[in-house]
Short mmCIF file of C-alpha atoms and ligand atoms in Angstrom, two decimals:
data_model
loop_
_atom_site.label_atom_id
_atom_site.label_comp_id
_atom_site.label_asym_id
_atom_site.label_seq_id
_atom_site.Cartn_x
_atom_site.Cartn_y
_atom_site.Cartn_z
CA MET A 1475 6.07 83.86 78.15
CA ARG A 1476 6.43 81.94 81.33
CA LEU A 1477 3.00 83.13 82.41
CA ALA A 1478 1.50 82.03 79.14
CA ALA A 1479 3.01 78.58 79.51
CA THR A 1480 1.71 78.24 83.03
CA ALA A 1481 -1.72 79.46 82.05
CA ALA A 1482 -1.84 76.92 79.26
CA ALA A 1483 -0.90 74.19 81.69
CA VAL A 1484 -3.67 75.21 84.03
CA VAL A 1485 -6.22 75.10 81.25
CA VAL A 1486 -5.19 71.59 80.34
CA LEU A 1487 -5.26 70.67 84.00
CA ALA A 1488 -8.80 71.95 84.39
CA ALA A 1489 -9.85 69.82 81.46
CA CYS A 1490 -8.16 66.68 82.77
CA SER A 1491 -8.88 66.84 86.43
CA SER A 1492 -12.58 66.35 86.59
CA GLU A 1493 -12.83 65.56 90.27
CA PRO A 1494 -10.63 67.87 92.30
CA GLU A 1495 -12.48 66.96 95.50
CA ASP A 1496 -11.06 63.46 95.36
CA ALA A 1497 -7.58 64.85 95.02
CA GLN A 1498 -8.00 66.92 98.14
CA GLN A 1499 -8.87 63.84 100.09
CA SER A 1500 -5.74 61.92 99.30
CA SER A 1501 -3.25 64.63 99.99
CA THR A 1502 -0.22 62.54 100.79
CA THR A 1503 0.03 60.43 97.70
CA GLN A 1504 -0.88 61.42 94.21
CA SER A 1505 -1.77 58.79 91.72
CA ALA A 1506 -0.78 59.16 88.13
CA ASP A 1507 -4.16 60.18 86.88
CA GLU A 1508 -4.08 63.38 88.92
CA GLN A 1509 -0.92 64.51 87.21
CA ILE A 1510 -0.53 66.16 83.86
CA GLU A 1511 2.49 66.94 81.79
CA ALA A 1512 4.22 70.22 82.62
CA THR A 1513 4.85 72.71 79.84
CA GLY A 1514 7.02 75.78 79.56
CA ALA A 1515 10.04 77.32 77.93
CA PRO A 1516 13.06 75.00 77.66
CA ASP A 1517 15.43 77.60 79.09
CA GLN A 1518 13.30 78.09 82.19
CA MET A 1519 12.51 75.88 85.12
CA THR A 1520 9.01 74.49 85.32
CA VAL A 1521 6.65 76.92 87.02
CA VAL A 1522 3.81 75.55 89.11
CA ASP A 1523 0.73 77.73 89.43
CA PRO A 1524 0.45 78.51 93.16
CA SER A 1525 -3.28 77.82 93.03
CA LEU A 1526 -2.43 74.14 92.59
CA VAL A 1527 -0.75 74.07 96.01
CA THR A 1528 -3.22 73.48 98.80
CA GLY A 1529 -3.03 76.07 101.58
CA LEU A 1530 -0.07 77.97 100.17
CA ALA A 1531 0.39 81.35 101.86
CA GLU A 1532 2.81 84.21 101.26
CA LYS A 1533 5.09 85.76 103.84
CA THR A 1534 6.18 89.34 103.25
CA ARG A 1535 8.58 91.86 104.67
CA THR A 1536 8.20 95.50 103.68
CA GLU A 1537 10.15 98.30 105.27
CA GLU A 1538 12.51 101.16 104.67
CA LYS A 1539 15.96 100.84 106.12
CA GLY A 1540 18.89 103.21 105.79
CA GLY A 1541 17.16 104.97 102.90
CA ALA A 1542 16.58 101.73 100.98
CA GLN A 1543 13.23 100.14 100.24
CA ILE A 1544 12.88 96.46 101.16
CA ASP A 1545 10.09 94.38 99.60
CA VAL A 1546 10.48 90.67 100.25
CA ALA A 1547 7.99 87.89 99.61
CA TYR A 1548 8.40 84.13 99.88
CA PRO A 1549 5.97 81.23 100.07
CA ALA A 1550 4.89 79.26 103.12
CA ILE A 1551 3.84 75.80 102.05
CA PRO A 1552 1.91 73.70 104.56
CA ASN A 1553 3.99 70.93 106.16
CA ALA A 1554 7.24 72.44 104.90
CA ALA A 1555 7.99 74.71 107.86
CA PRO A 1556 11.76 74.03 107.74
CA LEU A 1557 11.75 75.31 104.14
CA THR A 1558 9.83 78.42 105.16
CA ASP A 1559 12.37 78.99 107.95
CA GLN A 1560 15.23 78.61 105.48
CA LEU A 1561 13.62 81.06 103.05
CA LYS A 1562 13.21 83.56 105.88
CA ARG A 1563 16.86 83.21 106.92
CA SER A 1564 18.14 83.38 103.37
CA THR A 1565 16.06 86.41 102.38
CA ASN A 1566 17.03 88.25 105.58
CA ARG A 1567 20.67 87.48 104.89
CA GLU A 1568 20.44 88.71 101.30
CA VAL A 1569 18.80 91.93 102.45
CA SER A 1570 21.35 92.68 105.17
CA ASP A 1571 24.32 91.77 102.96
CA PHE A 1572 23.00 93.93 100.13
CA LEU A 1573 22.58 96.89 102.49
CA ASP A 1574 25.99 96.35 104.13
CA ALA A 1575 27.80 95.90 100.81
CA ASN A 1576 26.20 98.81 98.97
CA PRO A 1577 26.37 102.28 100.46
CA GLY A 1578 24.23 103.42 97.50
CA ALA A 1579 21.52 100.82 98.08
CA GLU A 1580 18.13 102.03 96.86
CA ARG A 1581 15.89 98.99 96.78
CA ILE A 1582 15.90 95.21 97.18
CA ALA A 1583 12.86 93.22 96.17
CA MET A 1584 12.45 89.46 96.30
CA SER A 1585 9.66 87.49 94.68
CA TRP A 1586 9.04 83.76 94.28
CA GLU A 1587 7.78 80.94 92.12
CA VAL A 1588 7.15 77.29 92.88
CA THR A 1589 9.15 75.18 90.42
CA VAL A 1590 8.34 71.67 91.55
CA THR A 1591 5.65 69.99 93.57
CA GLY A 1592 5.81 66.25 93.83
CA GLU A 1593 5.59 63.47 96.27
CA ASP A 1594 7.66 64.57 99.27
CA ILE A 1595 9.40 67.34 97.35
CA VAL A 1596 8.99 71.06 96.73
CA GLY A 1597 11.18 73.50 94.83
CA VAL A 1598 11.04 77.29 95.21
CA ARG A 1599 12.83 79.82 93.02
CA LEU A 1600 13.49 83.28 94.38
CA THR A 1601 14.10 86.28 92.14
CA ARG A 1602 16.01 89.13 93.69
CA GLU A 1603 16.06 92.59 92.19
CA GLU A 1604 18.66 94.90 93.61
CA THR A 1605 18.92 98.58 92.76
CA ASP A 1606 21.81 100.74 93.83
CA SER A 1607 23.62 103.76 92.41
CA ARG A 1608 24.80 101.65 89.46
CA GLY A 1609 21.27 100.68 88.49
CA PRO A 1610 19.20 97.50 88.79
CA ARG A 1611 20.32 93.90 88.56
CA THR A 1612 18.51 90.61 88.90
CA ALA A 1613 19.58 87.44 90.68
CA HIS A 1614 18.04 84.03 91.25
CA SER A 1615 18.33 81.30 93.83
CA THR A 1616 16.48 78.03 94.23
CA TYR A 1617 15.64 76.16 97.41
CA TRP A 1618 14.34 72.67 97.86
CA TYR A 1619 12.51 70.78 100.53
CA ASP A 1620 12.75 67.06 101.01
CA ALA A 1621 9.81 65.90 103.11
CA THR A 1622 11.36 62.48 103.62
CA SER A 1623 14.24 64.01 105.61
CA GLY A 1624 12.35 67.07 106.82
CA GLN A 1625 15.29 69.22 105.72
CA PRO A 1626 15.56 72.15 103.36
CA ALA A 1627 18.18 71.72 100.65
CA PHE A 1628 20.32 74.09 98.63
CA ALA A 1629 20.42 73.94 94.84
CA THR A 1630 23.68 72.01 94.69
CA GLU A 1631 22.17 69.26 96.84
CA LEU A 1632 20.39 68.14 93.67
CA LEU A 1633 23.85 66.81 92.83
CA ALA A 1634 25.46 63.75 94.38
CA GLY A 1635 28.56 65.57 95.63
CA GLN A 1636 31.42 67.98 94.98
CA LYS A 1637 32.88 65.83 92.17
CA GLN A 1638 29.54 65.87 90.37
CA LEU A 1639 29.36 69.65 90.79
CA GLU A 1640 32.83 69.87 89.25
CA THR A 1641 31.66 67.79 86.30
CA LEU A 1642 28.60 69.99 85.90
CA ASN A 1643 30.88 73.03 86.05
CA LYS A 1644 32.83 71.66 83.08
CA LEU A 1645 29.65 71.01 81.09
CA VAL A 1646 28.38 74.52 81.84
CA LYS A 1647 31.66 76.12 80.79
CA GLU A 1648 31.57 74.19 77.52
CA GLU A 1649 28.00 75.27 76.91
CA LEU A 1650 28.79 78.92 77.62
CA ALA A 1651 32.17 79.02 75.90
CA ASP A 1652 30.88 80.76 72.78
CA GLN A 1653 28.39 83.00 74.48
CA GLU A 1654 29.24 86.63 74.07
CA GLY A 1655 30.31 88.44 77.21
CA VAL A 1656 30.60 85.34 79.38
CA ASP A 1657 33.90 84.98 81.22
CA THR A 1658 34.05 81.21 81.64
CA ALA A 1659 37.31 81.53 83.61
CA SER A 1660 35.27 83.11 86.41
CA ILE A 1661 32.95 80.09 86.71
CA TYR A 1662 33.87 77.83 89.63
CA PRO A 1663 32.07 74.90 91.27
CA ILE A 1664 30.88 76.84 94.31
CA LEU A 1665 27.39 77.11 95.78
CA ARG A 1666 27.19 80.88 95.40
CA LEU A 1667 27.43 80.50 91.62
CA TYR A 1668 25.34 77.33 91.46
CA ASP A 1669 22.63 78.54 93.83
CA SER A 1670 19.90 78.32 91.22
CA LEU A 1671 19.49 74.87 89.72
CA GLY A 1672 16.25 73.27 88.61
CA PHE A 1673 14.61 71.37 85.81
CA ASN A 1674 12.60 72.46 82.81
CA PRO A 1675 9.44 70.56 81.83
CA ARG A 1676 11.53 68.19 79.71
CA GLY A 1677 13.67 67.16 82.67
CA GLU A 1678 16.75 69.04 81.51
CA LEU A 1679 18.81 70.84 84.11
CA VAL A 1680 18.59 74.63 83.99
CA VAL A 1681 21.61 76.38 85.49
CA GLU A 1682 21.26 80.13 85.87
CA PHE A 1683 23.68 82.81 86.98
CA ASP A 1684 22.91 86.24 88.37
CA GLU A 1685 23.24 89.32 86.22
CA GLY A 1686 26.80 90.55 86.42
CA GLN A 1687 28.04 87.32 88.01
CA VAL A 1688 29.84 85.69 85.07
CA ALA A 1689 29.27 88.36 82.40
CA PRO A 1690 28.70 92.13 82.30
CA VAL A 1691 25.36 93.17 83.81
CA ASP A 1692 23.94 94.21 80.44
CA THR A 1693 24.35 90.64 79.14
CA GLY A 1694 21.32 89.82 81.28
CA ARG A 1695 20.47 86.39 82.65
CA VAL A 1696 23.17 83.89 81.74
CA HIS A 1697 22.00 80.31 81.74
CA ALA A 1698 22.92 76.86 80.50
CA VAL A 1699 20.63 73.93 79.81
CA ILE A 1700 22.18 70.50 80.36
CA SER A 1701 20.55 67.51 78.70
CA ALA A 1702 18.73 64.96 80.81
CA GLU A 1703 21.19 62.35 79.59
CA ASP A 1704 24.27 64.35 80.62
CA VAL A 1705 22.89 65.32 83.99
CA ALA A 1706 21.52 61.91 84.99
CA PRO A 1707 24.82 60.51 86.36
CA LEU A 1708 25.39 63.66 88.43
CA LEU A 1709 22.16 63.72 90.41
CA SER A 1710 21.58 62.90 94.06
CA GLU A 1711 18.53 60.92 95.04
CA LEU A 1712 16.78 64.26 95.71
CA GLY A 1713 17.89 65.49 92.30
CA LYS A 1714 16.43 62.46 90.56
CA ARG A 1715 13.08 63.01 92.23
CA ALA A 1716 13.19 66.72 91.39
CA GLN A 1717 13.91 65.91 87.75
CA GLU A 1718 10.99 63.51 87.56
CA GLU A 1719 8.54 65.75 89.36
CA ALA A 1720 9.45 68.84 87.29
CA GLN A 1721 7.91 67.12 84.29
CA VAL A 1722 4.44 66.86 85.77
CA LEU A 1723 1.96 69.09 87.57
CA THR A 1724 -0.15 67.80 90.41
CA ALA A 1725 -3.64 69.00 91.22
CA ASP A 1726 -4.41 70.06 94.79
CA PHE A 1727 -0.89 69.31 95.83
CA ALA A 1728 -0.11 68.89 99.51
CA LEU A 1729 2.87 67.55 101.41
CA PRO A 1730 2.27 64.80 103.95
CA ASP A 1731 1.70 66.04 107.46
CA THR A 1732 4.46 64.16 109.21
CA SER A 1733 7.15 64.83 111.71
CA PRO A 1734 10.04 63.14 109.93
CA SER A 1735 12.52 62.73 112.73
CA VAL A 1736 11.26 60.36 115.34
CA SER A 1737 9.05 57.39 114.84
CA PRO A 1738 6.14 58.27 117.15
CA SER A 1739 2.82 58.71 115.48
CA ASP A 1740 2.71 61.00 112.49
CA SER A 1741 0.02 63.14 113.98
CA SER A 1742 1.67 63.89 117.32
CA ALA A 1743 3.98 66.75 116.46
CA GLY A 1744 2.69 67.82 113.10
CA SER A 1745 4.22 71.08 112.08
CA ALA A 1746 4.28 72.43 115.61
CA SER A 1747 7.99 71.97 116.14
CA PRO A 1748 9.44 71.36 112.72
CA SER A 1749 12.86 72.71 113.51
CA ALA A 1750 13.26 70.04 116.15
CA ALA A 1751 13.31 67.49 113.37
CA GLY A 1752 16.02 65.11 114.33
CA SER A 1753 18.09 66.05 117.31
CA SER A 1754 20.70 67.60 115.04
CA THR A 1755 21.01 71.35 115.05
CA PRO A 1756 18.48 72.85 112.73
CA SER A 1757 19.93 75.19 110.15
CA GLU A 1758 21.53 77.62 112.48
CA PRO A 1759 21.99 81.36 112.30
CA PRO A 1760 22.64 82.67 108.82
CA ALA A 1761 26.20 83.63 109.73
CA SER A 1762 27.12 79.97 109.77
CA PRO A 1763 29.56 78.99 107.06
CA SER A 1764 27.64 75.80 106.63
CA PRO A 1765 24.32 76.99 105.30
CA SER A 1766 22.12 74.02 105.96
CA GLY A 1767 23.44 73.29 109.41
CA THR A 1768 25.21 70.20 108.20
CA THR A 1769 28.92 69.66 108.25
CA TYR A 1770 31.34 70.94 105.69
CA GLY A 1771 31.34 68.92 102.55
CA ALA A 1772 27.73 67.89 102.94
CA VAL A 1773 26.56 70.64 100.59
CA PRO A 1774 28.36 70.57 97.24
CA GLY A 1775 30.02 73.92 96.54
CA VAL A 1776 30.43 74.81 100.22
CA LEU A 1777 34.18 74.48 100.48
CA PRO A 1778 36.17 73.72 103.62
CA VAL A 1779 38.84 76.19 104.75
CA ASN A 1780 40.73 73.31 106.29
CA ASP A 1781 41.88 70.16 104.64
CA ASP A 1782 40.95 66.89 106.31
CA GLU A 1783 44.08 65.29 104.95
CA VAL A 1784 46.42 67.65 106.80
CA ASP A 1785 46.81 67.39 110.57
CA CYS A 1786 49.06 70.21 111.78
CA SER A 1787 49.02 68.81 115.32
CA ALA A 1788 50.71 65.58 114.19
CA ALA A 1789 54.35 65.34 115.35
CA ASP A 1790 55.76 64.72 111.91
CA THR A 1791 53.85 67.56 110.22
CA LYS A 1792 55.46 70.98 109.87
CA CYS A 1793 52.79 73.54 109.07
CA VAL A 1794 53.27 77.18 108.24
CA ALA A 1795 50.69 79.78 107.23
CA LEU A 1796 51.44 82.25 104.46
CA THR A 1797 49.21 85.32 104.75
CA PHE A 1798 48.71 88.09 102.22
CA ASP A 1799 47.14 91.40 103.19
CA ASP A 1800 45.52 94.44 101.58
CA GLY A 1801 44.54 92.73 98.29
CA PRO A 1802 43.48 91.35 96.03
CA GLY A 1803 45.70 93.13 93.54
CA GLY A 1804 46.51 92.79 89.87
CA GLY A 1805 49.29 90.31 90.64
CA THR A 1806 47.15 88.04 92.81
CA PRO A 1807 46.12 85.69 89.95
CA HIS A 1808 49.79 85.01 89.24
CA LEU A 1809 50.34 84.33 92.95
CA LEU A 1810 47.39 81.91 92.88
CA ASP A 1811 48.96 80.12 89.90
CA THR A 1812 52.17 79.64 91.91
CA LEU A 1813 50.34 78.36 94.98
CA ALA A 1814 48.34 75.93 92.82
CA GLU A 1815 51.53 74.63 91.23
CA TYR A 1816 52.89 73.63 94.65
CA ASP A 1817 49.50 72.71 96.13
CA ALA A 1818 50.15 75.33 98.81
CA LYS A 1819 47.30 77.04 100.62
CA ALA A 1820 47.31 80.60 101.94
CA THR A 1821 45.10 83.09 103.73
CA PHE A 1822 44.10 86.39 102.14
CA PHE A 1823 43.19 89.29 104.44
CA VAL A 1824 41.23 91.42 102.02
CA THR A 1825 40.20 95.08 102.21
CA GLY A 1826 37.04 96.78 100.91
CA GLY A 1827 38.22 98.69 97.83
CA PRO A 1828 40.25 95.83 96.34
CA VAL A 1829 37.39 93.37 96.97
CA ARG A 1830 35.01 95.61 95.03
CA GLU A 1831 37.54 96.07 92.23
CA HIS A 1832 38.68 92.43 92.01
CA ALA A 1833 35.64 90.53 93.23
CA ARG A 1834 36.26 87.62 90.87
CA ILE A 1835 39.76 87.13 92.26
CA VAL A 1836 38.23 86.73 95.71
CA ARG A 1837 35.91 84.14 94.19
CA ARG A 1838 38.94 82.32 92.79
CA GLU A 1839 40.80 82.46 96.13
CA TYR A 1840 37.85 80.76 97.81
CA ALA A 1841 37.23 78.29 94.98
CA GLU A 1842 40.86 77.13 95.05
CA GLY A 1843 40.77 76.26 98.74
CA HIS A 1844 42.43 79.31 100.25
CA GLU A 1845 41.02 81.14 103.22
CA VAL A 1846 39.56 84.61 102.84
CA ALA A 1847 39.59 86.83 105.91
CA ASN A 1848 38.58 90.37 106.84
CA HIS A 1849 41.08 93.25 106.84
CA THR A 1850 38.53 96.13 107.10
CA VAL A 1851 37.11 98.49 104.49
CA LYS A 1852 39.60 101.36 104.65
CA HIS A 1853 42.51 99.98 106.68
CA PRO A 1854 42.34 102.35 109.66
CA ASP A 1855 43.97 101.99 113.07
CA LEU A 1856 40.93 100.43 114.75
CA ARG A 1857 42.08 101.66 118.18
CA THR A 1858 41.00 105.16 117.17
CA LEU A 1859 37.43 104.13 116.32
CA SER A 1860 34.18 103.70 118.23
CA THR A 1861 32.34 100.41 118.51
CA ALA A 1862 29.96 101.42 115.71
CA GLN A 1863 32.82 102.57 113.51
CA ILE A 1864 34.74 99.32 113.99
CA ARG A 1865 31.62 97.39 113.06
CA GLY A 1866 31.24 99.69 110.04
CA GLU A 1867 34.77 98.73 108.95
CA LEU A 1868 34.14 94.98 109.23
CA ALA A 1869 30.50 94.35 108.26
CA PRO A 1870 30.78 95.56 104.63
CA VAL A 1871 33.74 93.27 103.93
CA ASN A 1872 31.88 90.32 105.47
CA ALA A 1873 28.94 91.11 103.18
CA LEU A 1874 31.02 91.66 100.04
CA VAL A 1875 32.89 88.39 100.44
CA ARG A 1876 29.74 86.44 101.25
CA ARG A 1877 27.93 87.86 98.22
CA GLU A 1878 30.83 86.80 96.03
CA THR A 1879 31.67 83.41 97.51
CA GLY A 1880 28.86 82.41 99.88
CA TYR A 1881 31.51 82.12 102.58
CA SER A 1882 31.07 83.68 106.02
CA MET A 1883 34.53 84.63 107.22
CA GLU A 1884 35.71 83.61 110.69
CA LEU A 1885 38.95 85.57 110.90
CA MET A 1886 40.06 89.20 110.73
CA ARG A 1887 43.37 91.00 110.99
CA PRO A 1888 43.45 94.47 112.50
CA PRO A 1889 45.45 96.81 110.24
CA TYR A 1890 49.01 97.29 111.60
CA GLY A 1891 48.19 94.57 114.12
CA ALA A 1892 46.77 97.43 116.20
CA THR A 1893 44.04 96.30 118.55
CA ASN A 1894 42.52 96.94 121.98
CA GLY A 1895 39.66 95.84 124.20
CA THR A 1896 37.02 97.53 122.08
CA VAL A 1897 38.26 95.75 118.94
CA ALA A 1898 38.28 92.48 120.89
CA SER A 1899 34.72 93.00 122.01
CA VAL A 1900 33.36 93.94 118.56
CA THR A 1901 35.17 91.10 116.79
CA LYS A 1902 33.96 88.67 119.43
CA ASP A 1903 30.44 89.85 118.85
CA MET A 1904 30.85 89.46 115.08
CA GLY A 1905 32.32 85.96 115.32
CA LEU A 1906 35.78 86.95 114.09
CA ALA A 1907 39.06 85.82 115.67
CA GLN A 1908 41.93 88.34 115.51
CA ILE A 1909 44.92 87.00 113.61
CA ILE A 1910 48.23 88.84 114.04
CA TRP A 1911 51.52 87.23 112.86
CA SER A 1912 54.79 85.81 114.14
CA ILE A 1913 57.03 86.65 111.17
CA ASP A 1914 56.98 90.04 109.47
CA THR A 1915 58.73 90.09 106.11
CA ASN A 1916 58.47 93.90 105.91
CA ASP A 1917 57.77 93.38 102.23
CA TRP A 1918 55.95 96.73 102.02
CA ARG A 1919 59.18 98.54 102.94
CA ASP A 1920 61.80 96.43 101.20
CA ARG A 1921 60.61 96.02 97.64
CA ASP A 1922 63.11 93.32 96.80
CA ALA A 1923 61.96 89.80 96.01
CA GLY A 1924 65.24 88.24 97.17
CA ILE A 1925 65.15 89.93 100.56
CA VAL A 1926 61.47 89.09 101.08
CA ALA A 1927 61.99 85.44 100.17
CA ASP A 1928 65.05 85.17 102.37
CA ARG A 1929 63.25 86.61 105.40
CA ALA A 1930 60.23 84.36 104.99
CA VAL A 1931 62.28 81.20 104.55
CA SER A 1932 65.10 81.80 107.05
CA ARG A 1933 62.72 82.72 109.88
CA ALA A 1934 60.09 80.05 109.18
CA LYS A 1935 59.35 77.57 111.92
CA PRO A 1936 56.52 75.12 112.50
CA GLY A 1937 53.35 76.93 113.53
CA ALA A 1938 54.47 80.31 112.20
CA ILE A 1939 52.20 82.91 110.63
CA ILE A 1940 54.08 84.85 107.95
CA LEU A 1941 52.94 88.35 106.97
CA MET A 1942 53.16 89.53 103.36
CA HIS A 1943 51.14 91.75 101.00
CA ASP A 1944 49.88 90.64 97.60
CA ILE A 1945 49.65 94.21 96.32
CA HIS A 1946 53.42 94.46 95.74
CA SER A 1947 54.89 92.93 92.59
CA THR A 1948 58.14 92.21 94.46
CA THR A 1949 56.20 90.03 96.90
CA ILE A 1950 54.44 88.21 94.07
CA ASP A 1951 57.90 87.61 92.57
CA ALA A 1952 59.22 86.30 95.90
CA VAL A 1953 56.53 83.67 96.34
CA PRO A 1954 57.81 80.98 93.92
CA SER A 1955 61.11 80.87 95.78
CA ILE A 1956 59.41 80.90 99.20
CA VAL A 1957 57.02 78.11 98.32
CA GLU A 1958 59.70 76.00 96.68
CA GLN A 1959 62.18 76.31 99.57
CA LEU A 1960 59.58 75.72 102.27
CA SER A 1961 58.37 72.66 100.37
CA GLN A 1962 61.92 71.34 100.18
CA GLN A 1963 62.28 71.84 103.91
CA GLY A 1964 59.23 69.68 104.46
CA TYR A 1965 56.74 72.40 105.31
CA THR A 1966 53.07 72.11 104.47
CA MET A 1967 51.62 75.50 103.63
CA VAL A 1968 48.16 75.71 105.13
CA THR A 1969 45.35 78.17 105.79
CA ILE A 1970 45.11 79.87 109.17
CA SER A 1971 42.08 77.77 110.10
CA GLU A 1972 44.04 74.65 109.29
CA LEU A 1973 47.01 75.86 111.33
CA LEU A 1974 45.04 76.97 114.38
CA GLY A 1975 42.04 74.65 114.32
CA ASP A 1976 38.96 76.13 115.94
CA THR A 1977 39.50 79.74 116.92
CA ASP A 1978 37.72 81.83 119.54
CA PRO A 1979 36.07 85.00 118.23
CA GLY A 1980 37.70 88.14 119.64
CA LYS A 1981 40.84 86.31 120.76
CA ARG A 1982 44.27 87.30 119.38
CA TYR A 1983 46.51 84.70 117.74
CA PHE A 1984 50.14 85.20 116.73
CA LYS A 1985 51.01 81.62 115.86
CA ALA A 1986 49.92 78.03 116.40
CA GLY A 1987 49.50 77.12 120.07
CA ASP A 1988 48.31 80.57 121.20
NI1 NI B 631 47.27 95.77 106.00
#
């Protein structure tokens, strides 16, 4: 039906645009008479026929890897090289995370559509089809390019900020509340969930979730359409332009050929060195927790693991880090309720099986400002493993957590605290600091909430890292008392990254100051 709508639009376009040659001449600015109204289904983003985009080419990647077939395609639009680079990074990341996260991976295919072309703006929607031993599922993501800044943008950058994303999240939950199968409690204002936003031809915001993301896979594509009126106050300047331009199609569209950063003549650099736009770091390696190369907070839905309002190095601040290993477990949501009640933050060192079983709890941990960190797939003594085996224990958990939350973890904890030079070298290479602990509650051995609470509280000191496990109900039961007493004693309960500040990959940390 989408094809039909696009085809109809093209027919109308052909009838209206009598002199396409003229349009080609003035490629940088389109006047109103070269535009026609976009048409299409109200629950879908506008689709622009690629033939309307001057010089559009397709990049592909086809190969077989580890028994899985990879078929990736994305567009290369002239004068939008930073967008093409971003699409390459993002598709490569999706492929490697899919393969790492799914031992039964059979095929991943990615295809594309152009959703908006307008003055200084382009929108691209990627469709990802993943097939593993459980069958196929479809996912979507949308990327934007703002030619005025020369930067690619993520879907949530159509919104003015995190608060606006939170408001949108509320509207979406209301809209989906009565929809069968949808678990609205699993919908949080994070980029990984809101990675496909765009406008339909009427200028309404289309929000779409991946199959299986907020409802069972067989529910299919879950989406919400937010009225133009409701969404207007939430949009960034880019979002406003995207909304406007999604309502029209432009013949012989082309972006201006400019190097946006410096003021020298437009023609000097052209697209030769687009990633040098501005002297700021271009979007760096995909492992970066900050996907567009900007700082935390710049992209709505990319959440900081440290709170700007807490400074653990200040003399009058007593920070302590609660850490919970081997989960998530069935009791973890209750633990999260307790932490939220006291505005306490914690760090969760998660393992492979529990992450697969309780993926939405990991999503909640991240969404509520806690830190998620890597505790291996199967919890082995890493000292007994080869370099490749250690990597094989860490990479799948990195991929699983990133697929669920969008977050690239920076910390790991070796099971039993057991580590050696090989573990140090692999974790350094993977960008993960090794976090041990300074206080062991032995909660796995002594299944008594009173004893666990007493140990955690009586031994606490500023800068401490306290080890617990959120797979034991006695530990879950101990937490209200721990959090309450530590609060009374003036402690701020923070994430590891907040406690330690910047950490060095591969290095071991037992407490603050190491
Ligand atoms: Ni453990």
